[in-house]
């Protein structure tokens, strides 16, 4: 299968093409309170708490896989002075990320690259001290291959911080699976899968945290903002587009409230050789 035959970008591309429009900015501000340019369930408080987990210094090289429009990456580069590389399959995400890095004045410390992590990346072995991948693994077809690739890119002792918003912790109906998967290819896993695949790739799990509350916080905020701006959103996306977004977010809220689908943070360290 070639990259273009199953391009995972199309799910996010339409959103990223208008990501920095005044309406989208307003929706994010109302939804998240503190909009750092994320397009995920990440909150600014989470990012602040994750910076020390990665031990980033000005000389550190950080990779963000599935960086989207680079909100979290730019946040971490700005707050630590490290060098950042972002990789995403969506060209619109990379364009938006470039503009965000420039607006934040960190364009000289941020390199961005379009690529599909369902395939090996062109990045050099052991070229990063830390990797983040926030709410991306749910979209990947072969997570063992992905974890192996992250192990190749990290230096021994390097840290991988990843969040998976698709850990099945309760009953989910077929309609819910379909609505929750509307951003493209989506893979849900039971607890224990990420843990054993990380270990098989040579990582030692050092921390795990349930972050389903961040999904609830962001999704409820997004739902409120969407309802408040219904007519403006319909003018851009049409009634059907608006309806799809509302059903998606309502499903996310319901699954999180029931704790049927959990979002878990994994912090892992690559074994020293
Ligand atoms: C939920 S968004 C998260 C974006 C970003 N990490 C953030 O927190 O704002 C998921 C991202 O994964 C990217 N993605 C999905 N499949 C991918 C793949 N196969 N290779 C690279 N990026 C991918 C999407 O384009 C999207 O930007």
mmCIF file of C-alpha atoms and ligand atoms in Angstrom:
data_model
loop_
_atom_site.group_PDB
_atom_site.id
_atom_site.type_symbol
_atom_site.label_atom_id
_atom_site.label_comp_id
_atom_site.label_asym_id
_atom_site.label_seq_id
_atom_site.Cartn_x
_atom_site.Cartn_y
_atom_site.Cartn_z
ATOM 1 C CA UNK A 1 0.000 0.000 0.000
ATOM 2 C CA UNK A 2 1.397 3.439 -0.875
ATOM 3 C CA UNK A 3 1.106 6.573 1.253
ATOM 4 C CA UNK A 4 -1.360 8.218 -1.125
ATOM 5 C CA UNK A 5 -3.661 5.169 -1.192
ATOM 6 C CA UNK A 6 -4.509 5.537 2.474
ATOM 7 C CA UNK A 7 -3.465 9.113 3.214
ATOM 8 C CA UNK A 8 -4.360 9.778 6.878
ATOM 9 C CA UNK A 9 -4.089 13.536 6.276
ATOM 10 C CA UNK A 10 -7.481 14.160 4.771
ATOM 11 C CA UNK A 11 -9.321 13.867 8.104
ATOM 12 C CA UNK A 12 -7.502 16.889 9.525
ATOM 13 C CA UNK A 13 -6.607 18.865 6.402
ATOM 14 C CA UNK A 14 -9.891 20.832 6.115
ATOM 15 C CA UNK A 15 -9.609 21.939 9.769
ATOM 16 C CA UNK A 16 -5.948 22.894 9.428
ATOM 17 C CA UNK A 17 -6.571 24.895 6.249
ATOM 18 C CA UNK A 18 -8.645 27.371 8.340
ATOM 19 C CA UNK A 19 -6.994 26.715 11.715
ATOM 20 C CA UNK A 20 -5.796 30.297 12.216
ATOM 21 C CA UNK A 21 -8.964 32.024 10.976
ATOM 22 C CA UNK A 22 -10.576 34.500 13.415
ATOM 23 C CA UNK A 23 -13.538 32.118 13.938
ATOM 24 C CA UNK A 24 -11.340 29.115 14.755
ATOM 25 C CA UNK A 25 -9.226 31.194 17.124
ATOM 26 C CA UNK A 26 -12.360 32.431 18.890
ATOM 27 C CA UNK A 27 -13.757 28.879 19.178
ATOM 28 C CA UNK A 28 -10.482 27.624 20.698
ATOM 29 C CA UNK A 29 -10.256 30.579 23.104
ATOM 30 C CA UNK A 30 -13.798 29.963 24.346
ATOM 31 C CA UNK A 31 -13.303 26.191 24.446
ATOM 32 C CA UNK A 32 -9.909 25.893 26.128
ATOM 33 C CA UNK A 33 -9.566 29.173 28.026
ATOM 34 C CA UNK A 34 -5.848 29.075 27.238
ATOM 35 C CA UNK A 35 -5.411 28.407 23.514
ATOM 36 C CA UNK A 36 -1.850 27.298 22.803
ATOM 37 C CA UNK A 37 -2.657 26.278 19.225
ATOM 38 C CA UNK A 38 -3.363 22.650 20.086
ATOM 39 C CA UNK A 39 -5.711 20.473 18.062
ATOM 40 C CA UNK A 40 -6.085 17.633 20.541
ATOM 41 C CA UNK A 41 -7.164 16.968 24.109
ATOM 42 C CA UNK A 42 -3.972 18.552 25.471
ATOM 43 C CA UNK A 43 -4.380 21.383 27.959
ATOM 44 C CA UNK A 44 -1.872 24.146 28.683
ATOM 45 C CA UNK A 45 -1.586 22.871 32.293
ATOM 46 C CA UNK A 46 -0.671 19.405 30.992
ATOM 47 C CA UNK A 47 2.055 20.872 28.806
ATOM 48 C CA UNK A 48 3.454 22.842 31.737
ATOM 49 C CA UNK A 49 3.526 19.676 33.847
ATOM 50 C CA UNK A 50 5.161 17.672 31.027
ATOM 51 C CA UNK A 51 8.103 20.026 30.395
ATOM 52 C CA UNK A 52 10.053 18.818 33.498
ATOM 53 C CA UNK A 53 9.234 15.176 32.635
ATOM 54 C CA UNK A 54 11.358 15.561 29.495
ATOM 55 C CA UNK A 55 14.364 17.258 31.180
ATOM 56 C CA UNK A 56 14.772 19.671 28.261
ATOM 57 C CA UNK A 57 17.764 22.031 28.217
ATOM 58 C CA UNK A 58 18.684 24.626 25.567
ATOM 59 C CA UNK A 59 20.909 22.020 23.890
ATOM 60 C CA UNK A 60 18.136 19.366 23.786
ATOM 61 C CA UNK A 61 16.641 18.180 20.526
ATOM 62 C CA UNK A 62 12.896 17.557 20.776
ATOM 63 C CA UNK A 63 10.786 15.788 18.136
ATOM 64 C CA UNK A 64 6.987 16.153 18.017
ATOM 65 C CA UNK A 65 5.439 13.353 15.942
ATOM 66 C CA UNK A 66 2.011 14.273 14.577
ATOM 67 C CA UNK A 67 2.686 17.873 15.608
ATOM 68 C CA UNK A 68 -0.433 19.248 13.891
ATOM 69 C CA UNK A 69 -0.294 23.078 13.755
ATOM 70 C CA UNK A 70 2.584 22.958 16.296
ATOM 71 C CA UNK A 71 0.898 24.542 19.323
ATOM 72 C CA UNK A 72 2.477 22.095 21.836
ATOM 73 C CA UNK A 73 5.857 22.064 20.037
ATOM 74 C CA UNK A 74 6.139 25.872 19.937
ATOM 75 C CA UNK A 75 4.999 26.004 23.595
ATOM 76 C CA UNK A 76 7.808 23.624 24.646
ATOM 77 C CA UNK A 77 10.492 25.302 22.524
ATOM 78 C CA UNK A 78 9.517 28.716 23.911
ATOM 79 C CA UNK A 79 9.447 27.585 27.514
ATOM 80 C CA UNK A 80 12.743 25.633 27.475
ATOM 81 C CA UNK A 81 14.832 27.142 24.668
ATOM 82 C CA UNK A 82 15.361 23.657 23.173
ATOM 83 C CA UNK A 83 15.533 22.875 19.451
ATOM 84 C CA UNK A 84 12.280 21.462 18.049
ATOM 85 C CA UNK A 85 11.423 19.325 15.046
ATOM 86 C CA UNK A 86 7.817 18.709 14.041
ATOM 87 C CA UNK A 87 6.587 15.966 11.737
ATOM 88 C CA UNK A 88 3.034 15.653 10.428
ATOM 89 C CA UNK A 89 1.361 14.051 7.435
ATOM 90 C CA UNK A 90 -0.756 17.151 6.794
ATOM 91 C CA UNK A 91 0.788 19.897 4.624
ATOM 92 C CA UNK A 92 -1.721 22.428 5.995
ATOM 93 C CA UNK A 93 -0.599 21.576 9.544
ATOM 94 C CA UNK A 94 3.014 22.242 8.603
ATOM 95 C CA UNK A 95 2.082 25.607 6.989
ATOM 96 C CA UNK A 96 0.156 26.638 10.094
ATOM 97 C CA UNK A 97 3.013 25.424 12.331
ATOM 98 C CA UNK A 98 5.548 27.484 10.390
ATOM 99 C CA UNK A 99 3.421 30.621 10.853
ATOM 100 C CA UNK A 100 2.985 29.819 14.584
ATOM 101 C CA UNK A 101 6.740 29.368 15.121
ATOM 102 C CA UNK A 102 7.436 32.700 13.368
ATOM 103 C CA UNK A 103 4.737 34.542 15.308
ATOM 104 C CA UNK A 104 6.294 33.202 18.541
ATOM 105 C CA UNK A 105 9.782 34.274 17.386
ATOM 106 C CA UNK A 106 11.202 30.713 17.529
ATOM 107 C CA UNK A 107 11.403 30.027 13.774
ATOM 108 C CA UNK A 108 15.198 29.583 14.009
ATOM 109 C CA UNK A 109 14.788 26.802 16.569
ATOM 110 C CA UNK A 110 11.949 24.916 14.857
ATOM 111 C CA UNK A 111 12.281 22.633 11.809
ATOM 112 C CA UNK A 112 9.145 21.182 10.263
ATOM 113 C CA UNK A 113 8.735 18.240 7.985
ATOM 114 C CA UNK A 114 5.810 16.643 6.171
ATOM 115 C CA UNK A 115 5.745 12.853 6.487
ATOM 116 C CA UNK A 116 3.665 9.775 7.254
ATOM 117 C CA UNK A 117 4.822 7.800 10.307
ATOM 118 C CA UNK A 118 3.093 4.693 9.018
ATOM 119 C CA UNK A 119 6.346 4.507 7.040
ATOM 120 C CA UNK A 120 9.963 4.836 8.204
ATOM 121 C CA UNK A 121 10.989 8.506 8.541
ATOM 122 C CA UNK A 122 14.039 10.033 6.813
ATOM 123 C CA UNK A 123 15.353 11.225 10.207
ATOM 124 C CA UNK A 124 18.795 10.131 11.385
ATOM 125 C CA UNK A 125 19.382 7.438 14.080
ATOM 126 C CA UNK A 126 19.789 8.716 17.670
ATOM 127 C CA UNK A 127 19.173 12.336 16.644
ATOM 128 C CA UNK A 128 16.716 13.307 19.421
ATOM 129 C CA UNK A 129 16.875 13.584 23.220
ATOM 130 C CA UNK A 130 13.099 13.528 23.637
ATOM 131 C CA UNK A 131 10.002 12.743 21.595
ATOM 132 C CA UNK A 132 6.404 13.787 22.214
ATOM 133 C CA UNK A 133 3.413 12.430 20.328
ATOM 134 C CA UNK A 134 0.100 13.781 21.569
ATOM 135 C CA UNK A 135 -3.125 12.024 20.568
ATOM 136 C CA UNK A 136 -1.597 10.639 17.368
ATOM 137 C CA UNK A 137 -0.978 6.921 17.985
ATOM 138 C CA UNK A 138 -4.734 6.298 17.737
ATOM 139 C CA UNK A 139 -4.405 7.044 13.994
ATOM 140 C CA UNK A 140 -1.478 4.716 13.276
ATOM 141 C CA UNK A 141 -1.791 1.292 11.660
ATOM 142 C CA UNK A 142 1.192 -0.471 13.206
ATOM 143 C CA UNK A 143 2.139 0.879 16.618
ATOM 144 C CA UNK A 144 4.952 -1.636 17.114
ATOM 145 C CA UNK A 145 6.595 -0.219 13.984
ATOM 146 C CA UNK A 146 6.001 3.295 15.329
ATOM 147 C CA UNK A 147 7.551 2.548 18.747
ATOM 148 C CA UNK A 148 10.522 0.815 17.046
ATOM 149 C CA UNK A 149 11.023 3.919 14.894
ATOM 150 C CA UNK A 150 10.925 6.193 17.982
ATOM 151 C CA UNK A 151 13.536 3.932 19.624
ATOM 152 C CA UNK A 152 15.726 4.324 16.527
ATOM 153 C CA UNK A 153 15.452 8.133 16.622
ATOM 154 C CA UNK A 154 16.123 8.601 20.351
ATOM 155 C CA UNK A 155 19.504 8.590 22.079
ATOM 156 C CA UNK A 156 19.912 5.899 24.781
ATOM 157 C CA UNK A 157 18.231 7.258 27.914
ATOM 158 C CA UNK A 158 16.044 9.552 25.761
ATOM 159 C CA UNK A 159 12.410 10.004 26.751
ATOM 160 C CA UNK A 160 9.169 9.402 24.858
ATOM 161 C CA UNK A 161 6.006 11.047 26.143
ATOM 162 C CA UNK A 162 2.883 9.925 24.407
ATOM 163 C CA UNK A 163 -0.841 10.245 24.953
ATOM 164 C CA UNK A 164 -3.324 7.717 23.597
ATOM 165 C CA UNK A 165 -6.946 8.911 23.638
ATOM 166 C CA UNK A 166 -8.214 5.535 22.443
ATOM 167 C CA UNK A 167 -7.780 3.086 25.321
ATOM 168 C CA UNK A 168 -10.942 0.994 25.709
ATOM 169 C CA UNK A 169 -11.982 0.816 29.347
ATOM 170 C CA UNK A 170 -15.706 0.087 29.023
ATOM 171 C CA UNK A 171 -18.480 -0.941 26.650
ATOM 172 C CA UNK A 172 -18.685 1.010 23.355
ATOM 173 C CA UNK A 173 -21.350 0.590 20.677
ATOM 174 C CA UNK A 174 -20.719 0.289 16.937
ATOM 175 C CA UNK A 175 -22.389 3.711 16.384
ATOM 176 C CA UNK A 176 -20.029 5.278 18.928
ATOM 177 C CA UNK A 177 -16.984 3.664 17.300
ATOM 178 C CA UNK A 178 -18.076 5.050 13.929
ATOM 179 C CA UNK A 179 -18.710 8.592 15.203
ATOM 180 C CA UNK A 180 -15.488 8.638 17.270
ATOM 181 C CA UNK A 181 -13.512 7.589 14.147
ATOM 182 C CA UNK A 182 -14.704 10.414 11.900
ATOM 183 C CA UNK A 183 -11.210 12.007 11.678
ATOM 184 C CA UNK A 184 -9.911 9.093 9.594
ATOM 185 C CA UNK A 185 -8.276 5.744 10.338
ATOM 186 C CA UNK A 186 -8.641 5.063 14.070
ATOM 187 C CA UNK A 187 -7.412 2.162 16.186
ATOM 188 C CA UNK A 188 -8.583 1.549 19.752
ATOM 189 C CA UNK A 189 -6.650 -0.739 22.102
ATOM 190 C CA UNK A 190 -7.311 -2.319 25.515
ATOM 191 C CA UNK A 191 -5.118 -1.430 28.521
ATOM 192 C CA UNK A 192 -1.779 -3.238 28.450
ATOM 193 C CA UNK A 193 -1.156 -3.106 24.681
ATOM 194 C CA UNK A 194 0.890 0.118 24.610
ATOM 195 C CA UNK A 195 2.787 -0.998 27.716
ATOM 196 C CA UNK A 196 3.933 -4.304 26.190
ATOM 197 C CA UNK A 197 4.695 -2.837 22.744
ATOM 198 C CA UNK A 198 6.811 -0.066 24.311
ATOM 199 C CA UNK A 199 8.734 -2.672 26.269
ATOM 200 C CA UNK A 200 9.242 -4.766 23.122
ATOM 201 C CA UNK A 201 10.715 -1.669 21.409
ATOM 202 C CA UNK A 202 13.305 -1.304 24.203
ATOM 203 C CA UNK A 203 11.548 1.289 26.368
ATOM 204 C CA UNK A 204 11.172 1.213 30.148
ATOM 205 C CA UNK A 205 7.837 2.668 31.246
ATOM 206 C CA UNK A 206 8.490 5.155 34.035
ATOM 207 C CA UNK A 207 5.085 6.779 34.436
ATOM 208 C CA UNK A 208 1.509 6.367 33.344
ATOM 209 C CA UNK A 209 -1.355 8.783 34.053
ATOM 210 C CA UNK A 210 -5.060 8.777 33.237
ATOM 211 C CA UNK A 211 -5.808 12.061 31.429
ATOM 212 C CA UNK A 212 -9.426 11.435 30.484
ATOM 213 C CA UNK A 213 -10.437 14.528 32.456
ATOM 214 C CA UNK A 214 -8.577 16.698 29.919
ATOM 215 C CA UNK A 215 -10.704 15.157 27.152
ATOM 216 C CA UNK A 216 -13.852 16.024 29.086
ATOM 217 C CA UNK A 217 -12.647 19.572 29.788
ATOM 218 C CA UNK A 218 -11.666 20.300 26.177
ATOM 219 C CA UNK A 219 -14.586 18.473 24.550
ATOM 220 C CA UNK A 220 -17.200 20.159 26.752
ATOM 221 C CA UNK A 221 -15.575 23.500 25.998
ATOM 222 C CA UNK A 222 -15.580 22.750 22.274
ATOM 223 C CA UNK A 223 -19.240 21.730 22.419
ATOM 224 C CA UNK A 224 -20.219 24.939 24.235
ATOM 225 C CA UNK A 225 -18.275 27.073 21.743
ATOM 226 C CA UNK A 226 -19.748 25.182 18.774
ATOM 227 C CA UNK A 227 -23.318 25.645 20.021
ATOM 228 C CA UNK A 228 -22.695 29.339 20.709
ATOM 229 C CA UNK A 229 -21.335 29.922 17.181
ATOM 230 C CA UNK A 230 -23.598 27.534 15.298
ATOM 231 C CA UNK A 231 -24.605 29.957 12.523
ATOM 232 C CA UNK A 232 -21.030 31.094 11.839
ATOM 233 C CA UNK A 233 -19.783 27.485 11.725
ATOM 234 C CA UNK A 234 -22.655 26.478 9.435
ATOM 235 C CA UNK A 235 -21.779 29.386 7.121
ATOM 236 C CA UNK A 236 -18.271 27.909 6.707
ATOM 237 C CA UNK A 237 -18.867 24.134 6.949
ATOM 238 C CA UNK A 238 -22.552 23.857 5.954
ATOM 239 C CA UNK A 239 -25.320 22.331 8.088
ATOM 240 C CA UNK A 240 -24.081 18.782 7.462
ATOM 241 C CA UNK A 241 -20.513 19.731 8.448
ATOM 242 C CA UNK A 242 -21.737 21.402 11.611
ATOM 243 C CA UNK A 243 -23.881 18.351 12.457
ATOM 244 C CA UNK A 244 -20.902 15.998 12.030
ATOM 245 C CA UNK A 245 -18.771 18.095 14.374
ATOM 246 C CA UNK A 246 -21.519 18.248 16.988
ATOM 247 C CA UNK A 247 -22.113 14.455 16.872
ATOM 248 C CA UNK A 248 -18.356 13.788 17.098
ATOM 249 C CA UNK A 249 -17.882 16.001 20.149
ATOM 250 C CA UNK A 250 -21.035 14.727 21.853
ATOM 251 C CA UNK A 251 -19.759 11.155 21.380
ATOM 252 C CA UNK A 252 -16.364 12.085 22.829
ATOM 253 C CA UNK A 253 -18.077 13.634 25.875
ATOM 254 C CA UNK A 254 -20.348 10.603 26.413
ATOM 255 C CA UNK A 255 -17.488 8.082 26.100
ATOM 256 C CA UNK A 256 -15.309 10.072 28.502
ATOM 257 C CA UNK A 257 -18.080 10.630 31.053
ATOM 258 C CA UNK A 258 -18.753 6.863 31.155
ATOM 259 C CA UNK A 259 -15.004 6.178 31.218
ATOM 260 C CA UNK A 260 -15.623 3.795 28.300
ATOM 261 C CA UNK A 261 -12.744 5.341 26.342
ATOM 262 C CA UNK A 262 -9.778 6.645 28.325
ATOM 263 C CA UNK A 263 -6.873 8.878 27.458
ATOM 264 C CA UNK A 264 -3.621 7.669 28.956
ATOM 265 C CA UNK A 265 -0.224 9.398 29.131
ATOM 266 C CA UNK A 266 2.827 7.105 28.928
ATOM 267 C CA UNK A 267 6.299 8.367 29.807
ATOM 268 C CA UNK A 268 8.996 5.907 28.742
ATOM 269 C CA UNK A 269 12.775 5.947 28.649
ATOM 270 C CA UNK A 270 14.903 4.204 26.031
ATOM 271 C CA UNK A 271 17.155 1.641 27.661
ATOM 272 C CA UNK A 272 20.874 2.497 27.762
ATOM 273 C CA UNK A 273 22.884 0.073 25.608
HETATM 274 C C1 LIG B 1 -5.379 14.977 17.258
HETATM 275 S S1 LIG B 1 -4.202 15.677 16.162
HETATM 276 C C2 LIG B 1 -2.945 16.159 17.318
HETATM 277 C C3 LIG B 1 -2.067 17.277 16.828
HETATM 278 C C4 LIG B 1 -1.011 17.752 17.820
HETATM 279 N N1 LIG B 1 -0.244 16.634 18.367
HETATM 280 C C5 LIG B 1 -1.619 18.545 18.956
HETATM 281 O O1 LIG B 1 -1.605 18.070 20.104
HETATM 282 O O2 LIG B 1 -2.112 19.648 18.693
HETATM 283 C C6 LIG B 1 -3.491 14.233 15.403
HETATM 284 C C7 LIG B 1 -2.403 14.578 14.396
HETATM 285 O O3 LIG B 1 -1.803 13.374 13.921
HETATM 286 C C8 LIG B 1 -1.479 13.561 12.556
HETATM 287 N N2 LIG B 1 -1.338 12.239 11.939
HETATM 288 C C9 LIG B 1 -2.285 11.286 11.791
HETATM 289 N N3 LIG B 1 -1.770 10.219 11.153
HETATM 290 C C10 LIG B 1 -0.471 10.506 10.901
HETATM 291 C C11 LIG B 1 0.572 9.800 10.250
HETATM 292 N N4 LIG B 1 0.368 8.590 9.737
HETATM 293 N N5 LIG B 1 1.791 10.375 10.148
HETATM 294 C C12 LIG B 1 2.006 11.631 10.672
HETATM 295 N N6 LIG B 1 1.031 12.347 11.288
HETATM 296 C C13 LIG B 1 -0.185 11.795 11.408
HETATM 297 C C14 LIG B 1 -2.667 14.349 12.014
HETATM 298 O O4 LIG B 1 -2.388 14.988 10.786
HETATM 299 C C15 LIG B 1 -2.925 15.304 13.168
HETATM 300 O O5 LIG B 1 -2.202 16.501 13.023
#
